[in-house]
CSV table of C-alpha atoms and ligand atoms in Angstrom, one decimal:
chain,number,residue,atom,x,y,z
I,1,MET,CA,26.5,-7.8,-100.0
I,2,SER,CA,28.0,-4.9,-101.9
I,3,ARG,CA,29.8,-4.7,-105.2
I,4,PHE,CA,32.6,-2.8,-103.4
I,5,TRP,CA,33.4,-5.9,-101.1
I,6,SER,CA,36.5,-7.8,-101.7
I,7,PRO,CA,35.8,-11.5,-102.6
I,8,VAL,CA,36.8,-12.8,-99.2
I,9,VAL,CA,34.4,-10.5,-97.2
I,10,SER,CA,31.3,-12.0,-98.7
I,11,THR,CA,32.4,-15.5,-97.6
I,12,LEU,CA,33.1,-14.6,-94.0
I,13,LYS,CA,31.0,-15.8,-91.1
I,14,PRO,CA,32.1,-13.3,-88.4
I,15,TYR,CA,32.3,-14.4,-84.8
I,16,VAL,CA,29.3,-13.1,-82.7
I,17,ALA,CA,30.4,-12.0,-79.3
I,18,GLY,CA,28.0,-12.2,-76.4
I,19,GLU,CA,25.7,-9.1,-76.1
I,20,GLN,CA,26.4,-6.2,-73.9
I,21,PRO,CA,22.8,-4.8,-73.5
I,22,ARG,CA,21.7,-2.0,-71.1
I,23,ILE,CA,18.9,-3.6,-69.1
I,24,GLU,CA,18.1,-2.3,-65.6
I,25,ASN,CA,19.1,-4.6,-62.7
I,26,LEU,CA,20.8,-6.9,-65.1
I,27,VAL,CA,22.5,-10.1,-63.9
I,28,LYS,CA,25.1,-10.5,-66.7
I,29,LEU,CA,26.4,-14.1,-66.8
I,30,ASN,CA,26.8,-14.4,-70.7
I,31,THR,CA,30.5,-13.4,-71.5
I,32,ASN,CA,32.6,-14.8,-68.7
I,33,GLU,CA,33.6,-11.5,-67.3
I,34,ASN,CA,34.9,-11.3,-63.7
I,35,PRO,CA,32.3,-10.2,-61.2
I,36,TYR,CA,35.0,-8.6,-59.0
I,37,GLY,CA,36.8,-5.5,-60.2
I,38,PRO,CA,40.4,-5.3,-61.4
I,39,SER,CA,43.1,-5.0,-58.8
I,40,PRO,CA,42.9,-1.5,-57.1
I,41,LYS,CA,46.6,-1.3,-57.8
I,42,ALA,CA,45.9,-1.7,-61.6
I,43,ILE,CA,43.3,1.1,-61.4
I,44,LEU,CA,45.8,3.4,-59.8
I,45,ALA,CA,48.4,2.6,-62.4
I,46,ILE,CA,45.8,3.3,-65.1
I,47,GLN,CA,45.0,6.6,-63.5
I,48,SER,CA,48.6,7.6,-63.4
I,49,ALA,CA,49.3,6.6,-66.9
I,50,THR,CA,46.4,8.9,-68.0
I,51,ALA,CA,48.7,11.9,-68.2
I,52,ASP,CA,50.4,14.3,-70.7
I,53,SER,CA,52.7,11.5,-71.8
I,54,LEU,CA,49.7,10.1,-73.8
I,55,ARG,CA,50.7,12.5,-76.5
I,56,LEU,CA,53.7,10.1,-77.1
I,57,TYR,CA,53.3,6.7,-78.7
I,58,PRO,CA,53.7,3.8,-76.4
I,59,ASP,CA,56.6,1.4,-76.2
I,60,PRO,CA,55.9,-0.7,-79.3
I,61,SER,CA,57.5,-3.8,-77.7
I,62,ALA,CA,55.7,-3.2,-74.3
I,63,LEU,CA,59.1,-4.2,-72.7
I,64,THR,CA,58.2,-3.4,-69.0
I,65,LEU,CA,55.0,-5.4,-69.3
I,66,ARG,CA,56.7,-8.3,-70.9
I,67,GLN,CA,59.4,-8.3,-68.1
I,68,THR,CA,56.6,-8.4,-65.5
I,69,ILE,CA,55.0,-11.4,-67.2
I,70,ALA,CA,58.4,-13.0,-67.6
I,71,ARG,CA,59.3,-12.7,-63.9
I,72,THR,CA,55.8,-14.1,-62.9
I,73,TYR,CA,56.3,-17.3,-64.9
I,74,GLY,CA,60.1,-17.7,-64.7
I,75,VAL,CA,60.8,-17.2,-68.5
I,76,ASP,CA,62.8,-14.5,-70.3
I,77,ALA,CA,61.1,-11.3,-71.5
I,78,ASP,CA,62.0,-12.4,-75.2
I,79,GLU,CA,59.9,-15.5,-74.7
I,80,VAL,CA,56.7,-13.3,-74.1
I,81,PHE,CA,54.6,-11.7,-76.7
I,82,VAL,CA,51.7,-9.3,-75.9
I,83,GLY,CA,48.7,-8.2,-77.8
I,84,ASN,CA,45.4,-6.4,-77.8
I,85,GLY,CA,43.4,-9.1,-76.1
I,86,SER,CA,44.1,-12.7,-76.5
I,87,ASP,CA,41.9,-12.6,-79.6
I,88,GLU,CA,44.5,-10.6,-81.3
I,89,VAL,CA,47.4,-12.9,-80.1
I,90,LEU,CA,45.4,-15.8,-81.4
I,91,ALA,CA,44.8,-14.1,-84.7
I,92,HIS,CA,48.6,-13.6,-85.1
I,93,ALA,CA,49.2,-17.2,-84.1
I,94,PHE,CA,46.9,-18.4,-86.7
I,95,VAL,CA,48.8,-16.5,-89.4
I,96,ALA,CA,52.3,-17.0,-88.0
I,97,LEU,CA,52.1,-20.6,-86.8
I,98,LEU,CA,48.9,-22.5,-87.7
I,99,LYS,CA,48.6,-22.0,-91.5
I,100,HIS,CA,50.3,-25.0,-93.3
I,101,ASP,CA,49.6,-27.4,-96.2
I,102,LEU,CA,48.2,-30.1,-93.9
I,103,PRO,CA,45.1,-29.1,-92.0
I,104,LEU,CA,45.0,-27.5,-88.6
I,105,LEU,CA,43.2,-29.6,-86.0
I,106,PHE,CA,40.9,-28.3,-83.3
I,107,PRO,CA,37.8,-29.7,-81.4
I,108,ASP,CA,34.4,-29.5,-83.1
I,109,ILE,CA,33.0,-27.9,-80.0
I,110,THR,CA,35.3,-25.1,-78.9
I,111,TYR,CA,36.0,-21.4,-79.0
I,112,SER,CA,34.0,-20.4,-82.1
I,113,PHE,CA,36.6,-17.8,-83.1
I,114,TYR,CA,38.9,-20.6,-84.4
I,115,PRO,CA,36.9,-21.4,-87.5
I,116,THR,CA,36.4,-17.6,-88.2
I,117,TYR,CA,40.1,-17.1,-88.2
I,118,CYS,CA,40.5,-20.0,-90.5
I,119,ALA,CA,38.0,-18.5,-93.0
I,120,LEU,CA,39.7,-15.1,-92.7
I,121,PHE,CA,43.2,-16.3,-93.3
I,122,GLY,CA,42.4,-19.2,-95.7
I,123,ILE,CA,43.5,-22.0,-93.3
I,124,GLU,CA,42.3,-25.5,-94.0
I,125,ALA,CA,41.0,-27.0,-90.7
I,126,THR,CA,39.8,-30.4,-89.6
I,127,GLN,CA,37.4,-30.3,-86.6
I,128,VAL,CA,37.9,-33.3,-84.3
I,129,PRO,CA,34.7,-34.4,-82.4
I,130,LEU,CA,34.6,-34.3,-78.7
I,131,THR,CA,34.0,-37.7,-77.0
I,132,GLN,CA,30.6,-38.8,-75.9
I,133,ASP,CA,31.1,-37.0,-72.5
I,134,PHE,CA,32.2,-33.8,-74.2
I,135,SER,CA,35.8,-34.2,-73.4
I,136,ILE,CA,38.9,-33.9,-75.6
I,137,ASP,CA,40.7,-37.3,-76.2
I,138,ILE,CA,44.3,-36.4,-77.4
I,139,ALA,CA,44.4,-39.9,-79.1
I,140,ASP,CA,41.9,-38.4,-81.6
I,141,TYR,CA,44.6,-35.9,-82.8
I,142,ASN,CA,47.0,-38.5,-84.2
I,143,GLY,CA,46.1,-38.1,-87.8
I,144,PRO,CA,48.3,-36.1,-90.2
I,145,CYS,CA,48.1,-32.4,-89.5
I,146,GLY,CA,50.0,-29.1,-90.0
I,147,ALA,CA,49.3,-27.8,-86.5
I,148,ILE,CA,47.0,-28.1,-83.4
I,149,ILE,CA,45.1,-25.6,-81.3
I,150,LEU,CA,43.2,-26.5,-78.1
I,151,PRO,CA,41.7,-24.4,-75.3
I,152,ASN,CA,42.6,-25.8,-71.9
I,153,PRO,CA,40.1,-25.9,-70.2
I,154,ASN,CA,38.0,-26.1,-73.3
I,155,ALA,CA,35.2,-23.6,-73.9
I,156,PRO,CA,32.2,-23.7,-73.7
I,157,THR,CA,32.4,-27.0,-71.8
I,158,GLY,CA,34.8,-26.0,-69.1
I,159,ILE,CA,36.4,-29.4,-69.1
I,160,GLY,CA,40.2,-29.4,-68.6
I,161,LEU,CA,43.0,-31.7,-69.7
I,162,PRO,CA,45.7,-32.8,-67.3
I,163,LEU,CA,49.2,-31.6,-68.0
I,164,SER,CA,50.3,-35.1,-68.8
I,165,ALA,CA,47.8,-35.2,-71.7
I,166,ILE,CA,49.3,-31.9,-73.1
I,167,GLU,CA,52.7,-33.4,-72.7
I,168,THR,CA,51.8,-36.5,-74.6
I,169,LEU,CA,50.3,-34.3,-77.4
I,170,LEU,CA,53.5,-32.4,-77.6
I,171,GLN,CA,55.6,-35.5,-77.8
I,172,GLU,CA,53.4,-37.0,-80.5
I,173,HIS,CA,53.7,-33.9,-82.7
I,174,PRO,CA,57.4,-32.8,-82.4
I,175,ASP,CA,57.2,-31.3,-85.9
I,176,GLN,CA,54.0,-29.3,-85.5
I,177,PRO,CA,53.3,-26.1,-83.6
I,178,VAL,CA,50.8,-26.8,-80.7
I,179,VAL,CA,49.0,-23.8,-79.3
I,180,ILE,CA,47.2,-24.1,-75.9
I,181,ASP,CA,44.7,-21.4,-75.4
I,182,GLU,CA,44.7,-21.0,-71.4
I,183,ALA,CA,42.1,-18.2,-71.3
I,184,TYR,CA,40.4,-19.9,-68.2
I,185,ILE,CA,43.4,-21.8,-66.7
I,186,ASP,CA,43.6,-19.8,-63.5
I,187,PHE,CA,40.3,-21.2,-62.2
I,188,GLY,CA,41.6,-24.6,-61.4
I,189,GLY,CA,43.6,-26.0,-64.3
I,190,GLU,CA,47.3,-26.7,-64.6
I,191,SER,CA,49.2,-24.4,-66.9
I,192,ALA,CA,51.5,-25.7,-69.7
I,193,ILE,CA,53.8,-22.7,-69.4
I,194,PRO,CA,56.5,-24.7,-67.6
I,195,LEU,CA,56.5,-27.1,-70.6
I,196,THR,CA,57.6,-24.3,-73.0
I,197,ARG,CA,61.2,-24.9,-71.6
I,198,ARG,CA,61.3,-28.3,-72.9
I,199,TYR,CA,59.0,-28.2,-76.0
I,200,GLU,CA,60.1,-25.9,-78.8
I,201,ASN,CA,56.7,-26.5,-80.6
I,202,LEU,CA,54.5,-25.2,-77.7
I,203,LEU,CA,52.9,-21.8,-77.5
I,204,VAL,CA,50.7,-21.0,-74.5
I,205,ILE,CA,48.2,-18.0,-74.7
I,206,HIS,CA,46.7,-16.2,-71.7
I,207,THR,CA,44.3,-13.3,-71.3
I,208,LEU,CA,43.8,-10.6,-68.7
I,209,SER,CA,40.1,-10.5,-69.4
I,210,LYS,CA,39.1,-13.3,-67.0
I,211,SER,CA,41.2,-14.0,-63.9
I,212,ARG,CA,42.7,-10.4,-64.0
I,213,SER,CA,39.3,-8.8,-64.5
I,214,LEU,CA,40.5,-6.5,-67.3
I,215,ALA,CA,38.2,-7.4,-70.2
I,216,GLY,CA,37.6,-3.8,-70.8
I,217,MET,CA,41.3,-3.1,-71.4
I,218,ARG,CA,42.1,-5.7,-74.0
I,219,VAL,CA,45.5,-7.4,-73.0
I,220,GLY,CA,46.6,-11.0,-73.8
I,221,TYR,CA,50.0,-12.6,-74.1
I,222,ALA,CA,51.7,-15.7,-75.4
I,223,ILE,CA,54.8,-17.6,-73.9
I,224,GLY,CA,57.0,-19.9,-75.9
I,225,GLN,CA,60.5,-20.3,-77.2
I,226,ARG,CA,62.1,-17.5,-79.2
I,227,PRO,CA,61.5,-18.8,-82.7
I,228,LEU,CA,57.7,-19.0,-82.1
I,229,ILE,CA,57.7,-15.5,-80.5
I,230,ASP,CA,59.7,-14.1,-83.4
I,231,ALA,CA,57.0,-15.4,-85.7
I,232,LEU,CA,54.3,-13.6,-83.8
I,233,GLU,CA,56.4,-10.4,-83.8
I,234,ARG,CA,56.8,-10.5,-87.6
I,235,VAL,CA,53.1,-10.7,-88.0
I,236,LYS,CA,52.4,-8.0,-85.5
I,237,ASP,CA,54.9,-5.6,-87.1
I,238,SER,CA,53.3,-6.2,-90.4
I,239,PHE,CA,49.9,-5.2,-88.9
I,240,ASN,CA,50.1,-2.8,-86.0
I,241,SER,CA,53.1,-1.5,-84.4
I,242,TYR,CA,51.4,-0.3,-81.2
I,243,PRO,CA,48.7,-2.8,-80.2
I,244,LEU,CA,48.9,-1.9,-76.5
I,245,ASP,CA,48.5,1.7,-75.5
I,246,ARG,CA,50.3,3.3,-72.5
I,247,VAL,CA,47.3,3.0,-70.2
I,248,ALA,CA,46.9,-0.8,-71.0
I,249,GLN,CA,50.6,-1.5,-70.6
I,250,ALA,CA,50.7,0.2,-67.2
I,251,GLY,CA,47.4,-1.4,-66.0
I,252,ALA,CA,48.3,-4.9,-67.2
I,253,ALA,CA,51.7,-4.8,-65.4
I,254,ALA,CA,50.1,-3.7,-62.1
I,255,ALA,CA,47.4,-6.3,-62.4
I,256,ILE,CA,49.9,-9.1,-62.9
I,257,GLU,CA,52.0,-7.9,-59.9
I,258,ASP,CA,49.1,-8.0,-57.6
I,259,ALA,CA,49.2,-11.7,-56.7
I,260,ALA,CA,47.2,-11.3,-53.6
I,261,TRP,CA,44.1,-9.7,-55.4
I,262,PHE,CA,44.4,-12.4,-58.1
I,263,ASP,CA,44.4,-15.2,-55.7
I,264,GLU,CA,41.6,-13.9,-53.5
I,265,THR,CA,39.2,-13.2,-56.4
I,266,ARG,CA,39.8,-16.4,-58.3
I,267,GLN,CA,39.4,-18.4,-55.1
I,268,LYS,CA,36.0,-16.8,-54.5
I,269,ILE,CA,35.0,-17.6,-58.1
I,270,MET,CA,36.0,-21.3,-57.7
I,271,GLU,CA,34.0,-21.5,-54.4
I,272,THR,CA,31.0,-19.9,-56.0
I,273,ARG,CA,31.3,-22.3,-58.9
I,274,GLU,CA,31.1,-25.3,-56.6
I,275,HIS,CA,28.0,-23.9,-54.8
I,276,LEU,CA,26.3,-23.1,-58.1
I,277,THR,CA,27.1,-26.5,-59.5
I,278,GLN,CA,25.5,-28.1,-56.4
I,279,ALA,CA,22.4,-25.9,-56.7
I,280,LEU,CA,21.9,-26.7,-60.4
I,281,ARG,CA,22.4,-30.4,-59.8
I,282,SER,CA,20.0,-30.6,-57.0
I,283,ARG,CA,17.4,-29.1,-59.4
I,284,GLY,CA,18.0,-31.9,-61.9
I,285,PHE,CA,20.4,-30.2,-64.2
I,286,GLU,CA,23.5,-32.0,-65.7
I,287,VAL,CA,26.6,-29.8,-65.1
I,288,LEU,CA,29.8,-30.7,-66.8
I,289,PRO,CA,32.8,-30.7,-64.5
I,290,SER,CA,34.2,-27.1,-64.9
I,291,GLN,CA,37.8,-25.8,-64.4
I,292,ALA,CA,36.7,-22.4,-65.8
I,293,ASN,CA,34.8,-19.3,-64.5
I,294,PHE,CA,31.6,-20.7,-66.1
I,295,VAL,CA,29.6,-23.9,-66.0
I,296,PHE,CA,27.9,-25.7,-68.9
I,297,ALA,CA,24.6,-27.1,-67.8
I,298,ARG,CA,21.4,-28.6,-69.3
I,299,HIS,CA,18.1,-29.9,-67.9
I,300,PRO,CA,16.6,-33.1,-69.3
I,301,GLY,CA,13.1,-31.5,-69.2
I,302,HIS,CA,13.7,-28.1,-70.6
I,303,ASP,CA,14.9,-26.8,-74.0
I,304,GLY,CA,18.0,-24.6,-73.8
I,305,ALA,CA,16.8,-21.8,-75.9
I,306,ASP,CA,13.5,-21.7,-73.9
I,307,LEU,CA,15.5,-21.4,-70.7
I,308,THR,CA,17.7,-18.8,-72.1
I,309,ARG,CA,14.7,-16.7,-73.1
I,310,GLY,CA,13.0,-17.2,-69.7
I,311,LEU,CA,16.0,-16.0,-68.0
I,312,ARG,CA,16.4,-13.0,-70.2
I,313,GLU,CA,12.7,-12.0,-69.4
I,314,ARG,CA,13.9,-12.0,-65.8
I,315,ALA,CA,16.9,-9.9,-66.6
I,316,VAL,CA,19.4,-12.7,-66.3
I,317,LEU,CA,21.7,-13.1,-69.3
I,318,VAL,CA,23.4,-16.5,-70.0
I,319,ARG,CA,24.9,-17.7,-73.3
I,320,HIS,CA,23.2,-20.2,-75.6
I,321,PHE,CA,24.7,-21.8,-78.6
I,322,ALA,CA,22.2,-23.1,-81.3
I,323,LYS,CA,24.6,-25.8,-82.4
I,324,PRO,CA,24.5,-29.6,-82.8
I,325,ARG,CA,24.9,-31.6,-79.5
I,326,ILE,CA,25.0,-28.4,-77.3
I,327,SER,CA,21.7,-26.6,-78.1
I,328,ASP,CA,20.3,-27.8,-74.7
I,329,PHE,CA,23.1,-26.4,-72.7
I,330,LEU,CA,23.4,-23.0,-71.0
I,331,ARG,CA,26.9,-21.5,-70.5
I,332,ILE,CA,26.6,-19.7,-67.2
I,333,THR,CA,29.4,-17.3,-66.1
I,334,ILE,CA,30.2,-17.5,-62.3
I,335,GLY,CA,29.0,-14.2,-60.9
I,336,THR,CA,28.9,-13.1,-57.2
I,337,PRO,CA,27.0,-15.4,-54.8
I,338,ALA,CA,24.2,-12.9,-54.9
I,339,GLU,CA,24.1,-13.0,-58.8
I,340,CYS,CA,24.1,-16.8,-58.8
I,341,ASP,CA,21.1,-16.7,-56.3
I,342,ARG,CA,19.2,-14.5,-58.7
I,343,LEU,CA,19.9,-17.0,-61.5
I,344,ILE,CA,18.7,-19.9,-59.3
I,345,GLY,CA,15.6,-18.0,-58.4
I,346,ALA,CA,14.8,-17.2,-61.9
I,347,LEU,CA,15.4,-20.8,-63.0
I,348,ASP,CA,13.0,-22.0,-60.1
I,349,GLU,CA,10.3,-19.6,-61.4
I,350,ILE,CA,10.8,-21.0,-65.0
I,351,CYS,CA,11.1,-24.6,-64.2
I,352,GLY,CA,8.4,-24.6,-61.5
O,401,PMP,N1,40.1,-17.8,-75.8
O,401,PMP,C1,39.0,-18.4,-75.3
O,401,PMP,C2,38.8,-19.8,-75.2
O,401,PMP,C3,38.0,-17.5,-75.0
O,401,PMP,O1,36.7,-17.9,-74.5
O,401,PMP,C4,38.1,-16.1,-75.1
O,401,PMP,C5,37.0,-15.1,-74.6
O,401,PMP,N2,36.0,-14.9,-75.5
O,401,PMP,C6,39.3,-15.6,-75.7
O,401,PMP,C7,40.3,-16.5,-76.0
O,401,PMP,C8,39.6,-14.1,-76.0
O,401,PMP,O2,39.6,-13.4,-74.8
O,401,PMP,P1,40.2,-11.9,-74.9
O,401,PMP,O3,40.4,-11.5,-76.3
O,401,PMP,O4,39.3,-11.0,-74.1
O,401,PMP,O5,41.6,-11.9,-74.3
């Protein structure tokens, strides 16, 4: 606290990102990064963009990147918005589309940046409890609301909703914006992007941090009909004209164009996820069914915080949330098969 702070600052509870420590021989399974590097073509594009042209500002509208995304998903470039990581795209969406007189709805167990944005932007929110089995039941979202945001698959549970459920939600809320945060959709879920054609209230948000392995570069995007994209642009141009630098625009476009690398790496991650799930279940863990690049698991005989600490002592990092209902769970990012073996070996040591 300082007397120089503006009133809102002292009320904030900032989001706490997973740690990025320097530990030797570390197995880092705590922030859902991709264990395989970005597309070699993206790295080449990044190297070529690192040139004298960096003295010039980048294209403020990132047109080439937006055209690449548009081609990939069969939409128009003016139905695509890009930002500095999907966190920034989300932040703009909260201001541009999710702040209304009636409350914003989102799950009680979900991406913990959502309540943080609500506090920062003064948005009233109602958190809708997940069902007993930790899934989202869209029937629970039928109350009066100003807007809805859901991750699909949800985080940190990894549980996905079928496209039919998203469509029902859109039909039941024709007058409210519905934002679907598809950060983890490429690991087995079904994207709602095709529904943006038919539903003017739908905005879908993606990131290059997970399935495109570019968390270090900070690129995210949103797809929706023109009026929704216009709203995001109005906020962006009231905040930062150049959120994506030249290097990021070039690297992101090349990463999205490399479909072969994308398919090969996400396939490997999905296979490893099934092996890891089996290995954990055979050791007595309950593992929620995941469509993401992580699993959410708990052991009936072991405290989640203790397991996390034990793993850390063995240089294996996972994420633990000291929150009601989920404090016994570990969120474990899918690493390489060798990294997952290290995790299982460490758990065997801890659990005996
Ligand atoms: N949405 C969800 C559900 C996430 O888990 C994350 C990653 N922490 C993000 C969005 C943001 O990802 P990024 O800013 O790296 O695009």
